[in-house]
Amino acid sequence: MERVPVLKIGDILLVSIQIDMEDQVALQLQEDLAERIVATGCHGVIIDISALDIVDSFVGRTLATIASVSRVLDAETVVVGMRPAVAITLVELGLSLPGIRTALDVELGIEMLARARQDSDPEPDFDEDEPDTAAVTTP
């Protein structure tokens, strides 16, 4: 059985699907990604499907499951490179792909994950000129 390589780039796992997504390959990818998220502590997953001409309902549901599992493991998922025909097919199949964010290409996907990470980890809002009230004690 073929496997889809999972590459680590900084804080992101990149999956570029270049083979036909048969059901077993999709399930193996789901398992491999979950293990890599835990092993690396990555906070983002980008799945590039630009080489896919067809996405059937099973693969669509598997992508949604991957996004859900990733979110539980503290990683956001962005699917990039979706062709118009694939998008139309997914809509016609009634798959809304909950929890999946999409971007046109890998670069935009990386930017989307960076913004999401900044929004979830805002810098502390404190003024260096003000005294630290937590350190003040009264007798």
PDB file of C-alpha atoms in Angstrom:
ATOM      1  CA  MET A   1       0.000   0.000   0.000  1.00  0.00           C
ATOM      2  CA  GLU A   2       1.285   3.437  -0.875  1.00  0.00           C
ATOM      3  CA  ARG A   3       1.639   6.057   1.846  1.00  0.00           C
ATOM      4  CA  VAL A   4       1.420   9.800   1.649  1.00  0.00           C
ATOM      5  CA  PRO A   5       4.583  11.489   2.966  1.00  0.00           C
ATOM      6  CA  VAL A   6       4.167  13.913   5.851  1.00  0.00           C
ATOM      7  CA  LEU A   7       6.831  16.638   5.960  1.00  0.00           C
ATOM      8  CA  LYS A   8       7.592  18.876   8.934  1.00  0.00           C
ATOM      9  CA  ILE A   9       8.321  22.498   8.074  1.00  0.00           C
ATOM     10  CA  GLY A  10       8.827  24.566  11.207  1.00  0.00           C
ATOM     11  CA  ASP A  11       5.635  24.349  13.234  1.00  0.00           C
ATOM     12  CA  ILE A  12       3.605  22.892  10.361  1.00  0.00           C
ATOM     13  CA  LEU A  13       3.099  19.444   8.892  1.00  0.00           C
ATOM     14  CA  LEU A  14       2.780  19.510   5.107  1.00  0.00           C
ATOM     15  CA  VAL A  15       0.996  16.738   3.242  1.00  0.00           C
ATOM     16  CA  SER A  16       1.065  16.861  -0.535  1.00  0.00           C
ATOM     17  CA  ILE A  17      -1.153  14.149  -1.947  1.00  0.00           C
ATOM     18  CA  GLN A  18       0.353  13.064  -5.252  1.00  0.00           C
ATOM     19  CA  ILE A  19      -1.271   9.613  -5.539  1.00  0.00           C
ATOM     20  CA  ASP A  20      -4.792   8.317  -5.971  1.00  0.00           C
ATOM     21  CA  MET A  21      -6.561   8.506  -2.644  1.00  0.00           C
ATOM     22  CA  GLU A  22      -7.919   5.040  -2.223  1.00  0.00           C
ATOM     23  CA  ASP A  23      -9.807   4.375   0.986  1.00  0.00           C
ATOM     24  CA  GLN A  24      -6.951   2.532   2.722  1.00  0.00           C
ATOM     25  CA  VAL A  25      -4.481   5.276   1.789  1.00  0.00           C
ATOM     26  CA  ALA A  26      -6.831   7.896   3.265  1.00  0.00           C
ATOM     27  CA  LEU A  27      -7.223   5.931   6.504  1.00  0.00           C
ATOM     28  CA  GLN A  28      -3.460   5.403   6.761  1.00  0.00           C
ATOM     29  CA  LEU A  29      -2.902   9.139   6.222  1.00  0.00           C
ATOM     30  CA  GLN A  30      -5.359   9.904   9.019  1.00  0.00           C
ATOM     31  CA  GLU A  31      -3.435   7.640  11.406  1.00  0.00           C
ATOM     32  CA  ASP A  32       0.002   8.849  10.272  1.00  0.00           C
ATOM     33  CA  LEU A  33      -0.963  12.496  10.696  1.00  0.00           C
ATOM     34  CA  ALA A  34      -2.334  11.981  14.209  1.00  0.00           C
ATOM     35  CA  GLU A  35       0.878  10.230  15.230  1.00  0.00           C
ATOM     36  CA  ARG A  36       3.069  12.952  13.684  1.00  0.00           C
ATOM     37  CA  ILE A  37       1.100  15.754  15.372  1.00  0.00           C
ATOM     38  CA  VAL A  38       1.656  14.115  18.748  1.00  0.00           C
ATOM     39  CA  ALA A  39       5.319  13.292  18.028  1.00  0.00           C
ATOM     40  CA  THR A  40       6.223  16.769  16.754  1.00  0.00           C
ATOM     41  CA  GLY A  41       3.857  19.014  18.710  1.00  0.00           C
ATOM     42  CA  CYS A  42       3.058  20.869  15.496  1.00  0.00           C
ATOM     43  CA  HIS A  43       0.155  23.286  15.606  1.00  0.00           C
ATOM     44  CA  GLY A  44      -0.745  23.304  11.916  1.00  0.00           C
ATOM     45  CA  VAL A  45      -1.444  20.855   9.124  1.00  0.00           C
ATOM     46  CA  ILE A  46      -1.586  21.753   5.458  1.00  0.00           C
ATOM     47  CA  ILE A  47      -3.028  19.191   3.075  1.00  0.00           C
ATOM     48  CA  ASP A  48      -2.301  19.971  -0.573  1.00  0.00           C
ATOM     49  CA  ILE A  49      -4.821  18.283  -2.858  1.00  0.00           C
ATOM     50  CA  SER A  50      -3.897  20.168  -6.044  1.00  0.00           C
ATOM     51  CA  ALA A  51      -2.887  16.926  -7.764  1.00  0.00           C
ATOM     52  CA  LEU A  52      -6.289  15.303  -7.149  1.00  0.00           C
ATOM     53  CA  ASP A  53      -8.776  15.359 -10.018  1.00  0.00           C
ATOM     54  CA  ILE A  54     -11.465  13.628  -8.003  1.00  0.00           C
ATOM     55  CA  VAL A  55     -12.396  13.539  -4.338  1.00  0.00           C
ATOM     56  CA  ASP A  56     -15.136  11.048  -3.497  1.00  0.00           C
ATOM     57  CA  SER A  57     -17.390  11.179  -0.463  1.00  0.00           C
ATOM     58  CA  PHE A  58     -15.162   8.818   1.566  1.00  0.00           C
ATOM     59  CA  VAL A  59     -12.065  10.937   1.017  1.00  0.00           C
ATOM     60  CA  GLY A  60     -14.080  14.097   1.764  1.00  0.00           C
ATOM     61  CA  ARG A  61     -15.297  12.621   5.050  1.00  0.00           C
ATOM     62  CA  THR A  62     -11.771  11.440   5.865  1.00  0.00           C
ATOM     63  CA  LEU A  63     -10.432  14.970   5.351  1.00  0.00           C
ATOM     64  CA  ALA A  64     -13.108  16.255   7.742  1.00  0.00           C
ATOM     65  CA  THR A  65     -12.164  13.561  10.264  1.00  0.00           C
ATOM     66  CA  ILE A  66      -8.475  14.462   9.931  1.00  0.00           C
ATOM     67  CA  ALA A  67      -9.352  18.089  10.681  1.00  0.00           C
ATOM     68  CA  SER A  68     -11.395  17.069  13.735  1.00  0.00           C
ATOM     69  CA  VAL A  69      -8.669  14.775  15.082  1.00  0.00           C
ATOM     70  CA  SER A  70      -6.041  17.461  14.465  1.00  0.00           C
ATOM     71  CA  ARG A  71      -8.121  20.054  16.310  1.00  0.00           C
ATOM     72  CA  VAL A  72      -8.440  17.734  19.313  1.00  0.00           C
ATOM     73  CA  LEU A  73      -4.644  17.410  19.217  1.00  0.00           C
ATOM     74  CA  ASP A  74      -4.284  21.242  19.143  1.00  0.00           C
ATOM     75  CA  ALA A  75      -3.498  21.595  15.438  1.00  0.00           C
ATOM     76  CA  GLU A  76      -5.450  23.521  12.805  1.00  0.00           C
ATOM     77  CA  THR A  77      -5.934  22.014   9.342  1.00  0.00           C
ATOM     78  CA  VAL A  78      -5.962  23.890   6.052  1.00  0.00           C
ATOM     79  CA  VAL A  79      -6.709  22.146   2.758  1.00  0.00           C
ATOM     80  CA  VAL A  80      -5.038  23.919  -0.153  1.00  0.00           C
ATOM     81  CA  GLY A  81      -5.051  23.626  -3.920  1.00  0.00           C
ATOM     82  CA  MET A  82      -8.614  22.442  -4.361  1.00  0.00           C
ATOM     83  CA  ARG A  83      -9.546  22.424  -8.031  1.00  0.00           C
ATOM     84  CA  PRO A  84     -12.903  23.904  -9.044  1.00  0.00           C
ATOM     85  CA  ALA A  85     -14.190  20.510 -10.223  1.00  0.00           C
ATOM     86  CA  VAL A  86     -13.334  18.987  -6.848  1.00  0.00           C
ATOM     87  CA  ALA A  87     -15.094  21.825  -4.998  1.00  0.00           C
ATOM     88  CA  ILE A  88     -18.182  21.416  -7.186  1.00  0.00           C
ATOM     89  CA  THR A  89     -18.196  17.659  -6.607  1.00  0.00           C
ATOM     90  CA  LEU A  90     -17.923  18.081  -2.832  1.00  0.00           C
ATOM     91  CA  VAL A  91     -20.821  20.542  -2.820  1.00  0.00           C
ATOM     92  CA  GLU A  92     -22.907  18.262  -5.041  1.00  0.00           C
ATOM     93  CA  LEU A  93     -22.216  15.388  -2.647  1.00  0.00           C
ATOM     94  CA  GLY A  94     -23.482  17.567   0.190  1.00  0.00           C
ATOM     95  CA  LEU A  95     -20.157  17.517   2.029  1.00  0.00           C
ATOM     96  CA  SER A  96     -19.652  20.753   3.914  1.00  0.00           C
ATOM     97  CA  LEU A  97     -16.279  19.642   5.372  1.00  0.00           C
ATOM     98  CA  PRO A  98     -16.854  21.032   8.861  1.00  0.00           C
ATOM     99  CA  GLY A  99     -13.733  22.234  10.622  1.00  0.00           C
ATOM    100  CA  ILE A 100     -11.715  22.421   7.426  1.00  0.00           C
ATOM    101  CA  ARG A 101     -10.308  25.748   6.395  1.00  0.00           C
ATOM    102  CA  THR A 102      -9.304  26.159   2.775  1.00  0.00           C
ATOM    103  CA  ALA A 103      -6.789  28.302   0.921  1.00  0.00           C
ATOM    104  CA  LEU A 104      -5.858  28.583  -2.731  1.00  0.00           C
ATOM    105  CA  ASP A 105      -2.232  27.486  -2.293  1.00  0.00           C
ATOM    106  CA  VAL A 106       0.385  26.420   0.252  1.00  0.00           C
ATOM    107  CA  GLU A 107       1.687  29.955   0.801  1.00  0.00           C
ATOM    108  CA  LEU A 108      -1.767  31.268   1.678  1.00  0.00           C
ATOM    109  CA  GLY A 109      -2.327  28.216   3.881  1.00  0.00           C
ATOM    110  CA  ILE A 110       0.843  28.960   5.840  1.00  0.00           C
ATOM    111  CA  GLU A 111      -0.274  32.583   6.292  1.00  0.00           C
ATOM    112  CA  MET A 112      -3.706  31.402   7.467  1.00  0.00           C
ATOM    113  CA  LEU A 113      -2.148  29.100  10.065  1.00  0.00           C
ATOM    114  CA  ALA A 114       0.218  31.849  11.260  1.00  0.00           C
ATOM    115  CA  ARG A 115      -2.704  34.251  11.757  1.00  0.00           C
ATOM    116  CA  ALA A 116      -4.722  31.592  13.573  1.00  0.00           C
ATOM    117  CA  ARG A 117      -1.776  30.898  15.868  1.00  0.00           C
ATOM    118  CA  GLN A 118      -1.343  34.616  16.651  1.00  0.00           C
ATOM    119  CA  ASP A 119      -5.048  34.953  17.414  1.00  0.00           C
ATOM    120  CA  SER A 120      -4.974  32.003  19.805  1.00  0.00           C
ATOM    121  CA  ASP A 121      -1.774  33.168  21.557  1.00  0.00           C
ATOM    122  CA  PRO A 122      -2.131  36.924  22.006  1.00  0.00           C
ATOM    123  CA  GLU A 123       0.800  38.630  23.629  1.00  0.00           C
ATOM    124  CA  PRO A 124       0.219  39.689  27.215  1.00  0.00           C
ATOM    125  CA  ASP A 125      -1.259  43.154  27.471  1.00  0.00           C
ATOM    126  CA  PHE A 126       0.695  44.968  30.158  1.00  0.00           C
ATOM    127  CA  ASP A 127       2.403  48.299  30.510  1.00  0.00           C
ATOM    128  CA  GLU A 128       6.038  48.201  31.633  1.00  0.00           C
ATOM    129  CA  ASP A 129       5.659  51.611  33.345  1.00  0.00           C
ATOM    130  CA  GLU A 130       2.888  50.427  35.658  1.00  0.00           C
ATOM    131  CA  PRO A 131       3.864  48.612  38.853  1.00  0.00           C
ATOM    132  CA  ASP A 132       3.172  44.917  39.049  1.00  0.00           C
ATOM    133  CA  THR A 133       0.121  44.848  41.299  1.00  0.00           C
ATOM    134  CA  ALA A 134       0.407  41.114  41.822  1.00  0.00           C
ATOM    135  CA  ALA A 135       3.724  41.651  43.654  1.00  0.00           C
ATOM    136  CA  VAL A 136       2.294  44.269  46.045  1.00  0.00           C
ATOM    137  CA  THR A 137       1.241  42.891  49.416  1.00  0.00           C
ATOM    138  CA  THR A 138      -0.393  44.661  52.308  1.00  0.00           C
ATOM    139  CA  PRO A 139       0.479  43.916  55.930  1.00  0.00           C
TER     140      PRO A 139
END
